[in-house]
Amino acid sequence: MDAEISRDTDAAQQIELYRRQYFQLIDPQHLTLPHPDVLRLPQVQEEIYSKLFSDKNVPFLPPARFRFRVLKALIDILHEGFQDPEEDEISDSLTACFAQLVSQPSVSEIDSAQEKSYVTYTAPIHGSDAPSVTTLEARSTLASSGNTGVRTWEAALRLGSYLFSDAGRQHVAGMNIIELGAGTGFLSILCAKHLNARFVMATDGSSEVVNELQSTLFLNGLEEPQTIQARVLKWGHVLIGGIQARVRVRWLTCFWTYDETSIPALTSTLREVFAQYQGAKAVISATLRNPKTLDAFMRACASNHFRVQRLQIPLAKEENQLGFFFPTSTPILIFMITGGQTNSDSLNTSEESQ
């Protein structure tokens, strides 16, 4: 009996991991499929259809092209794993769904990449009821000037994983938070909805991004202005009205910039926040694609007398991640910054892996 319960639990965990990666629109080639022995079970196939592909049960379906690629890979794996043609078969629900997707007009890969889609990020903890954040974004967008607000980047997911940990959530609960460069709003929504922030101000330099962010807040059930608000704030400009009226800010999340020319504006905004809100702290999550950009930022922090401390946070390998999935091939560094210091701490660029 205990062995049977253990097998059922293991199968449920495999299906849940597959579901989470699917709704985060992880490339179908990199999805973690349940074991073939699990996939062959008729009840498992029906559960996968119900939780991933049924338009009656899934409120925010991924794009049709993505669903087609995922389902085709799933069916191919099922065929390869069949041991008894008399007994093993693909469920009627999955077969009918695949036939429907095949019959739909084809969309080019380029057009599909430019379309915005619902993306759901599930927190990295066990359980089918784990908290999640849903956004509407273009997941295939590449980083370049002017489009950083249209998708959730790896640095935000890395920071979100930390903030959701026991060590990270203590910095958010009961605090007033400003996010600079909120983009899709993933971090702001995570803090407001699931990490018990007292108040969150999500800001971005693009009015178009902020308008879409308003819709994303509604999508996640955040409609109360006393909990979270979205405002336009360009780096280097004066903080807008409404933020000043709140009790002091204790935590400030900042999205990293890949443009060295924007660093003076970013540090100018940080300087103003530190001057206006005594005791404020900033955390910046930075994907280390260009060390020169990081060096320029560190020099700017030193010239402004900021204290910079790199947080030594254990890094889960990709195969061990349970949610907020992000690649680990490129280092993602997280820094704590405070104002009014004379120099920055020395940096240790190593990361621990679990």
Coordinates of C-alpha atoms in Angstrom, one line a residue, residues 146-345:
G146 CA 13.4 49.7 -26.1
N147 CA 11.9 46.2 -25.7
T148 CA 13.0 45.1 -22.3
G149 CA 9.5 45.6 -20.8
V150 CA 7.7 43.1 -23.1
R151 CA 8.9 39.9 -21.4
T152 CA 10.1 38.6 -18.0
W153 CA 13.8 38.2 -18.0
E154 CA 16.0 35.6 -16.3
A155 CA 17.3 38.0 -13.8
A156 CA 13.8 38.7 -12.5
L157 CA 13.1 35.0 -12.2
R158 CA 16.4 34.5 -10.3
L159 CA 15.5 37.3 -7.9
G160 CA 11.9 36.0 -7.6
S161 CA 13.3 32.6 -6.5
Y162 CA 15.4 34.3 -3.9
L163 CA 12.6 36.5 -2.6
F164 CA 10.3 33.5 -2.3
S165 CA 12.8 31.7 -0.1
D166 CA 12.8 31.9 3.7
A167 CA 15.8 34.1 3.6
G168 CA 14.4 36.4 0.9
R169 CA 10.7 36.8 2.0
Q170 CA 11.7 38.4 5.3
H171 CA 12.9 41.4 3.3
V172 CA 9.4 41.9 1.6
A173 CA 6.8 41.1 4.2
G174 CA 5.3 44.2 5.7
M175 CA 7.6 46.5 3.6
N176 CA 6.9 49.3 1.1
I177 CA 8.5 48.5 -2.2
I178 CA 9.3 50.5 -5.4
E179 CA 10.3 48.5 -8.4
L180 CA 12.3 50.3 -11.1
G181 CA 11.9 49.0 -14.6
A182 CA 8.9 46.7 -13.6
G183 CA 8.3 45.6 -17.2
T184 CA 5.7 42.8 -17.1
G185 CA 5.3 43.3 -13.4
F186 CA 6.3 39.8 -12.4
L187 CA 8.3 40.9 -9.3
S188 CA 5.9 43.6 -8.2
I189 CA 2.9 41.1 -8.4
L190 CA 4.9 38.4 -6.6
C191 CA 5.6 40.8 -3.7
A192 CA 2.1 42.2 -3.5
K193 CA 0.1 39.0 -4.0
H194 CA 2.2 36.3 -2.4
L195 CA 5.0 37.8 -0.2
N196 CA 2.8 40.1 1.9
A197 CA 4.4 43.5 1.0
R198 CA 2.6 46.4 2.7
F199 CA 2.5 48.4 -0.5
V200 CA 4.1 48.1 -4.0
M201 CA 4.8 50.8 -6.5
A202 CA 5.6 49.2 -9.9
T203 CA 7.3 51.8 -12.1
D204 CA 8.6 51.8 -15.7
G205 CA 9.9 54.4 -18.1
S206 CA 7.4 53.4 -20.9
S207 CA 3.8 54.6 -20.6
E208 CA 2.8 51.8 -23.0
V209 CA 4.4 49.2 -20.6
V210 CA 2.7 50.8 -17.6
N211 CA -0.7 50.7 -19.4
E212 CA -0.3 47.0 -20.1
L213 CA 0.9 46.4 -16.5
Q214 CA -2.5 47.8 -15.3
S215 CA -4.2 45.0 -17.2
T216 CA -1.8 42.4 -15.8
L217 CA -2.5 43.5 -12.2
F218 CA -6.2 43.0 -12.9
L219 CA -5.4 39.6 -14.5
N220 CA -3.8 38.6 -11.2
G221 CA -6.7 39.8 -9.0
L222 CA -4.8 42.9 -7.8
E223 CA -7.4 45.7 -8.1
E224 CA -6.9 47.6 -4.8
P225 CA -4.8 50.7 -5.2
Q226 CA -3.8 50.6 -1.5
T227 CA -2.0 47.3 -2.3
I228 CA -0.2 48.0 -5.6
Q229 CA 0.0 50.8 -8.2
A230 CA 1.7 51.2 -11.5
R231 CA 3.2 54.5 -12.5
V232 CA 5.5 55.9 -15.2
L233 CA 9.0 56.8 -13.8
K234 CA 11.9 57.4 -16.1
W235 CA 15.3 56.9 -14.5
G236 CA 17.0 60.1 -13.7
H237 CA 13.7 62.0 -13.3
V238 CA 12.0 63.2 -10.1
L239 CA 10.0 60.6 -8.3
I240 CA 6.3 61.0 -9.1
G241 CA 3.5 62.1 -6.7
G242 CA 1.9 59.4 -4.7
I243 CA 5.1 57.6 -3.7
Q244 CA 6.1 60.3 -1.3
A245 CA 2.8 60.0 0.6
R246 CA 3.6 56.5 1.6
V247 CA 5.5 55.5 4.7
R248 CA 9.2 55.0 4.2
V249 CA 10.4 52.6 1.6
R250 CA 12.5 49.8 3.0
W251 CA 13.1 47.8 -0.2
L252 CA 13.7 48.7 -3.8
T253 CA 13.9 46.2 -6.6
C254 CA 15.7 47.2 -9.8
F255 CA 15.8 45.6 -13.1
W256 CA 19.3 45.4 -14.6
T257 CA 20.3 47.5 -17.6
Y258 CA 22.4 46.2 -20.5
D259 CA 23.0 49.8 -21.8
E260 CA 26.0 51.4 -20.2
T261 CA 24.7 54.9 -21.2
S262 CA 21.7 54.5 -18.9
I263 CA 23.7 53.8 -15.7
P264 CA 24.0 57.5 -14.7
A265 CA 20.2 57.9 -14.8
L266 CA 19.8 54.7 -12.8
T267 CA 22.3 55.7 -10.1
S268 CA 20.7 59.2 -10.0
T269 CA 17.3 57.6 -9.2
L270 CA 18.9 55.4 -6.6
R271 CA 20.6 58.4 -5.0
E272 CA 17.3 60.3 -4.8
V273 CA 15.5 57.3 -3.3
F274 CA 18.2 56.9 -0.6
A275 CA 18.0 60.6 0.2
Q276 CA 14.2 60.7 0.4
Y277 CA 13.6 57.4 2.2
Q278 CA 15.9 56.9 5.2
G279 CA 16.9 53.2 5.6
A280 CA 15.9 52.3 2.1
K281 CA 17.7 49.3 0.5
A282 CA 17.9 48.4 -3.1
V283 CA 18.4 45.0 -4.6
I284 CA 19.6 44.6 -8.2
S285 CA 19.6 41.3 -10.2
A286 CA 22.1 41.4 -13.0
T287 CA 22.7 38.9 -15.8
L288 CA 26.4 39.1 -16.4
R289 CA 26.5 39.2 -20.2
N290 CA 29.0 42.1 -20.4
P291 CA 31.4 42.5 -17.5
K292 CA 32.3 46.0 -18.7
T293 CA 28.7 47.1 -18.0
L294 CA 28.9 45.8 -14.4
D295 CA 32.3 47.5 -13.9
A296 CA 30.8 50.8 -15.1
F297 CA 27.9 50.4 -12.7
M298 CA 30.3 49.6 -9.8
R299 CA 32.3 52.7 -10.5
A300 CA 29.1 54.8 -10.6
C301 CA 28.1 53.3 -7.2
A302 CA 31.5 54.1 -5.7
S303 CA 31.4 57.7 -7.0
N304 CA 27.9 58.1 -5.4
H305 CA 29.2 56.6 -2.1
F306 CA 26.8 53.6 -2.3
R307 CA 27.6 50.5 -0.3
V308 CA 27.4 47.4 -2.6
Q309 CA 27.2 43.9 -1.3
R310 CA 26.9 40.8 -3.4
L311 CA 24.4 38.3 -1.9
Q312 CA 25.8 34.8 -1.8
I313 CA 22.7 32.9 -2.7
P314 CA 22.7 29.1 -3.4
L315 CA 21.9 28.4 -7.1
A316 CA 19.7 25.5 -8.0
K317 CA 20.8 23.7 -11.1
E318 CA 18.3 23.8 -14.0
E319 CA 17.4 20.1 -13.6
N320 CA 16.6 20.7 -9.9
Q321 CA 14.4 23.8 -10.3
L322 CA 10.8 23.4 -9.3
G323 CA 9.5 26.7 -10.6
F324 CA 10.4 30.2 -11.8
F325 CA 12.6 28.3 -14.3
F326 CA 15.6 30.1 -15.6
P327 CA 18.9 29.0 -17.4
T328 CA 22.1 29.0 -15.3
S329 CA 24.6 29.0 -18.2
T330 CA 25.1 32.8 -17.8
P331 CA 25.8 34.0 -14.2
I332 CA 23.0 36.1 -12.6
L333 CA 24.3 38.2 -9.7
I334 CA 22.2 39.8 -7.0
F335 CA 23.4 42.9 -5.2
M336 CA 22.2 44.7 -2.1
I337 CA 22.8 48.5 -2.3
T338 CA 22.5 51.1 0.4
G339 CA 23.4 54.8 0.4
G340 CA 25.8 57.0 2.3
Q341 CA 28.8 54.7 2.4
T342 CA 32.4 55.5 1.3
N343 CA 33.2 52.5 -0.7
S344 CA 31.9 49.2 -2.1
D345 CA 32.5 45.8 -0.8

